Amino acid sequence: EGIAHNQSIREINIIHLSNGGFTWIMRALHGVTQLKILIIGSHDNVGPDGWSELRTLLESGVCKLKLLRLSGNNYIGNEGMGVLSNGLIGIGSSLKYLSLSHNSIGNEGLSSLVDALQTCTGLETLHLSGNDFSSAAAGLGSLSTLLQRYEVNLKHLDLSSCRINDEGLRALSQGAANHCEEIDLFPNESITSTGLSYLSN
């Protein structure tokens, strides 16, 4: 109850909660309209209802977050990313920093994310390290197309340790090479000199 009525809270960092505790906090945050930074990490016990509650919070537009970090939540995966995508749409252009590292996201989840980011035109930093994009050429191609939109101004893209191969890098290359100031691709051992050449063409 204290959280729900505290309008001075600007930042919340949540780790290692049960599904019930996580769900309760997400519901309480509907009254925290000045929240700008939300960090959620290491919640392998959170189920679909918990992530749905986060989506409902973000979708409501109550919190105009500048930073959202959802890292190390291995059970998000493609299904969870599909659930959260509508929530990201609700944040919109206020979001500057988004981290979804180490969340077991693949091609399907990446495609859902790209769809959601259409409205996040203020995004400057996107961390996706530690996910599995070994079979995500389609999703990476969609990300490339997003980066080429004139209203998108992403400066830093982290794709380290994502198992990207030459095919995936080729799909990504046009948008990433021409529209990002910094791209982190280390280590992605499947990328060869052929793949790297796509970034310079």
Tab-separated table of C-alpha atoms in Angstrom:
chain	number	residue	atom	x	y	z
A	1	GLU	CA	0.000	0.000	0.000
A	2	GLY	CA	2.912	2.337	0.752
A	3	ILE	CA	4.361	1.861	-2.725
A	4	ALA	CA	1.036	2.411	-4.454
A	5	HIS	CA	0.604	5.910	-2.999
A	6	ASN	CA	4.219	7.113	-3.083
A	7	GLN	CA	4.569	9.705	-5.832
A	8	SER	CA	8.238	10.428	-5.048
A	9	ILE	CA	9.504	7.068	-6.336
A	10	ARG	CA	11.548	7.482	-9.522
A	11	GLU	CA	13.451	4.178	-9.600
A	12	ILE	CA	12.683	0.590	-8.556
A	13	ASN	CA	15.058	-2.382	-8.680
A	14	ILE	CA	13.416	-5.804	-8.249
A	15	ILE	CA	15.258	-9.134	-8.036
A	16	HIS	CA	14.564	-12.681	-6.819
A	17	LEU	CA	10.848	-12.415	-6.031
A	18	SER	CA	8.270	-15.184	-6.078
A	19	ASN	CA	5.562	-15.069	-8.718
A	20	GLY	CA	3.063	-13.829	-6.130
A	21	GLY	CA	5.357	-11.092	-4.836
A	22	PHE	CA	6.225	-9.942	-8.336
A	23	THR	CA	2.564	-9.812	-9.363
A	24	TRP	CA	1.645	-7.822	-6.239
A	25	ILE	CA	4.340	-5.210	-6.890
A	26	MET	CA	3.333	-4.810	-10.551
A	27	ARG	CA	-0.233	-4.087	-9.428
A	28	ALA	CA	0.957	-1.611	-6.799
A	29	LEU	CA	3.005	0.313	-9.357
A	30	HIS	CA	-0.147	1.473	-11.146
A	31	GLY	CA	-0.254	4.337	-8.666
A	32	VAL	CA	3.404	5.352	-9.061
A	33	THR	CA	3.054	7.837	-11.902
A	34	GLN	CA	6.523	9.397	-11.596
A	35	LEU	CA	8.464	6.138	-12.070
A	36	LYS	CA	11.223	6.580	-14.674
A	37	ILE	CA	13.554	3.611	-14.087
A	38	LEU	CA	12.407	0.000	-13.681
A	39	ILE	CA	14.979	-2.769	-13.284
A	40	ILE	CA	13.793	-6.383	-13.097
A	41	GLY	CA	16.339	-9.168	-12.961
A	42	SER	CA	16.707	-12.856	-12.100
A	43	HIS	CA	13.059	-13.840	-11.824
A	44	ASP	CA	13.013	-17.417	-13.044
A	45	ASN	CA	10.019	-18.106	-10.767
A	46	VAL	CA	7.757	-15.585	-12.453
A	47	GLY	CA	5.060	-17.195	-14.615
A	48	PRO	CA	2.872	-15.922	-17.451
A	49	ASP	CA	0.479	-14.153	-15.068
A	50	GLY	CA	3.349	-12.151	-13.595
A	51	TRP	CA	4.607	-10.996	-16.998
A	52	SER	CA	1.026	-10.261	-18.026
A	53	GLU	CA	0.713	-7.982	-14.998
A	54	LEU	CA	3.861	-6.123	-16.096
A	55	ARG	CA	2.414	-5.794	-19.584
A	56	THR	CA	-0.814	-4.362	-18.140
A	57	LEU	CA	1.183	-1.817	-16.142
A	58	LEU	CA	3.225	-0.683	-19.140
A	59	GLU	CA	0.267	-0.794	-21.511
A	60	SER	CA	-1.723	1.555	-19.277
A	61	GLY	CA	0.692	4.390	-20.012
A	62	VAL	CA	0.814	5.323	-16.322
A	63	CYS	CA	4.609	4.955	-16.202
A	64	LYS	CA	6.488	6.858	-18.878
A	65	LEU	CA	9.727	5.008	-18.312
A	66	LYS	CA	13.073	6.228	-19.574
A	67	LEU	CA	14.918	3.038	-18.644
A	68	LEU	CA	13.581	-0.529	-18.572
A	69	ARG	CA	15.956	-3.387	-17.787
A	70	LEU	CA	14.572	-6.931	-17.937
A	71	SER	CA	17.767	-8.963	-17.847
A	72	GLY	CA	18.424	-12.540	-16.770
A	73	ASN	CA	14.789	-13.652	-16.779
A	74	ASN	CA	15.200	-16.915	-18.653
A	75	TYR	CA	11.514	-17.779	-18.630
A	76	ILE	CA	10.482	-14.729	-20.654
A	77	GLY	CA	11.423	-16.431	-23.934
A	78	ASN	CA	9.436	-15.982	-27.130
A	79	GLU	CA	6.078	-16.407	-25.399
A	80	GLY	CA	6.852	-13.841	-22.719
A	81	MET	CA	8.177	-11.405	-25.303
A	82	GLY	CA	4.892	-11.702	-27.153
A	83	VAL	CA	3.068	-10.868	-23.926
A	84	LEU	CA	5.305	-7.883	-23.132
A	85	SER	CA	5.292	-6.364	-26.611
A	86	ASN	CA	2.004	-4.494	-26.095
A	87	GLY	CA	3.413	-3.095	-22.880
A	88	LEU	CA	6.383	-1.619	-24.716
A	89	ILE	CA	4.003	0.053	-27.147
A	90	GLY	CA	2.374	1.723	-24.133
A	91	ILE	CA	5.669	3.307	-23.032
A	92	GLY	CA	6.187	4.950	-26.411
A	93	SER	CA	8.760	7.615	-27.199
A	94	SER	CA	9.806	8.297	-23.588
A	95	LEU	CA	11.889	5.081	-23.472
A	96	LYS	CA	15.623	5.761	-23.966
A	97	TYR	CA	17.223	2.547	-22.698
A	98	LEU	CA	15.942	-1.021	-23.015
A	99	SER	CA	17.766	-4.157	-21.908
A	100	LEU	CA	16.378	-7.619	-22.642
A	101	SER	CA	19.642	-9.535	-22.243
A	102	HIS	CA	19.716	-13.232	-21.311
A	103	ASN	CA	15.982	-13.836	-21.635
A	104	SER	CA	15.980	-16.901	-23.949
A	105	ILE	CA	14.558	-14.848	-26.834
A	106	GLY	CA	14.721	-16.308	-30.364
A	107	ASN	CA	13.444	-15.318	-33.798
A	108	GLU	CA	9.761	-15.211	-32.839
A	109	GLY	CA	10.405	-13.107	-29.757
A	110	LEU	CA	12.702	-10.760	-31.675
A	111	SER	CA	10.007	-10.214	-34.294
A	112	SER	CA	7.482	-9.380	-31.549
A	113	LEU	CA	9.970	-6.942	-30.043
A	114	VAL	CA	10.583	-5.178	-33.357
A	115	ASP	CA	6.828	-4.728	-33.839
A	116	ALA	CA	6.591	-3.175	-30.375
A	117	LEU	CA	9.510	-0.810	-30.946
A	118	GLN	CA	7.745	0.952	-33.810
A	119	THR	CA	6.410	3.457	-31.261
A	120	CYS	CA	9.622	3.706	-29.194
A	121	THR	CA	11.166	6.344	-31.427
A	122	GLY	CA	13.207	7.894	-28.613
A	123	LEU	CA	15.146	4.672	-27.930
A	124	GLU	CA	18.908	5.225	-27.905
A	125	THR	CA	20.277	2.003	-26.361
A	126	LEU	CA	19.096	-1.560	-26.949
A	127	HIS	CA	20.761	-4.498	-25.187
A	128	LEU	CA	19.898	-7.978	-26.478
A	129	SER	CA	23.032	-9.884	-25.503
A	130	GLY	CA	22.896	-13.523	-24.472
A	131	ASN	CA	19.770	-14.443	-26.453
A	132	ASP	CA	19.748	-17.052	-29.235
A	133	PHE	CA	19.519	-15.519	-32.695
A	134	SER	CA	21.208	-18.412	-34.508
A	135	SER	CA	18.026	-18.970	-36.531
A	136	ALA	CA	16.748	-15.417	-36.457
A	137	ALA	CA	17.606	-14.034	-39.898
A	138	ALA	CA	13.968	-12.970	-40.365
A	139	GLY	CA	13.851	-11.196	-37.016
A	140	LEU	CA	17.217	-9.528	-37.603
A	141	GLY	CA	15.998	-8.408	-41.018
A	142	SER	CA	12.965	-6.815	-39.378
A	143	LEU	CA	15.280	-5.072	-36.903
A	144	SER	CA	17.347	-3.768	-39.812
A	145	THR	CA	14.230	-2.334	-41.450
A	146	LEU	CA	13.235	-0.661	-38.183
A	147	LEU	CA	16.656	0.968	-37.831
A	148	GLN	CA	16.335	2.513	-41.274
A	149	ARG	CA	13.221	4.485	-40.352
A	150	TYR	CA	14.068	8.192	-40.251
A	151	GLU	CA	12.432	8.727	-36.842
A	152	VAL	CA	14.478	5.945	-35.180
A	153	ASN	CA	17.746	7.177	-33.643
A	154	LEU	CA	19.275	4.115	-31.964
A	155	LYS	CA	22.864	4.841	-30.997
A	156	HIS	CA	24.022	1.647	-29.259
A	157	LEU	CA	22.996	-1.897	-30.210
A	158	ASP	CA	24.324	-4.805	-28.126
A	159	LEU	CA	24.077	-8.203	-29.839
A	160	SER	CA	27.011	-9.847	-28.086
A	161	SER	CA	26.860	-13.598	-27.425
A	162	CYS	CA	23.681	-14.048	-29.499
A	163	ARG	CA	24.992	-16.906	-31.692
A	164	ILE	CA	24.488	-14.769	-34.803
A	165	ASN	CA	25.857	-16.287	-38.015
A	166	ASP	CA	26.754	-14.816	-41.414
A	167	GLU	CA	23.195	-15.134	-42.704
A	168	GLY	CA	21.823	-13.258	-39.719
A	169	LEU	CA	24.446	-10.531	-39.982
A	170	ARG	CA	23.687	-10.097	-43.650
A	171	ALA	CA	19.987	-9.592	-42.814
A	172	LEU	CA	20.894	-7.025	-40.158
A	173	SER	CA	23.721	-5.252	-41.934
A	174	GLN	CA	22.080	-2.428	-43.858
A	175	GLY	CA	20.196	-0.980	-40.938
A	176	ALA	CA	22.923	-1.606	-38.363
A	177	ALA	CA	25.859	-0.366	-40.419
A	178	ASN	CA	24.242	2.852	-41.584
A	179	HIS	CA	22.038	3.820	-38.666
A	180	CYS	CA	23.843	2.872	-35.426
A	181	GLU	CA	26.828	4.616	-33.892
A	182	GLU	CA	27.996	1.523	-31.983
A	183	ILE	CA	27.277	-2.197	-32.487
A	184	ASP	CA	28.577	-4.880	-30.130
A	185	LEU	CA	28.861	-8.287	-31.850
A	186	PHE	CA	31.539	-9.921	-29.685
A	187	PRO	CA	31.602	-12.828	-29.220
A	188	ASN	CA	29.535	-14.442	-31.974
A	189	GLU	CA	31.850	-17.226	-33.050
A	190	SER	CA	29.776	-18.209	-36.105
A	191	ILE	CA	30.442	-14.882	-37.825
A	192	THR	CA	33.250	-15.150	-40.390
A	193	SER	CA	35.071	-12.556	-42.467
A	194	THR	CA	32.323	-12.986	-45.066
A	195	GLY	CA	29.717	-11.922	-42.538
A	196	LEU	CA	31.751	-8.933	-41.393
A	197	SER	CA	32.150	-7.804	-44.979
A	198	TYR	CA	28.402	-7.175	-45.154
A	199	LEU	CA	28.818	-4.349	-42.638
A	200	SER	CA	31.208	-2.494	-44.937
A	201	ASN	CA	29.265	-2.882	-48.187
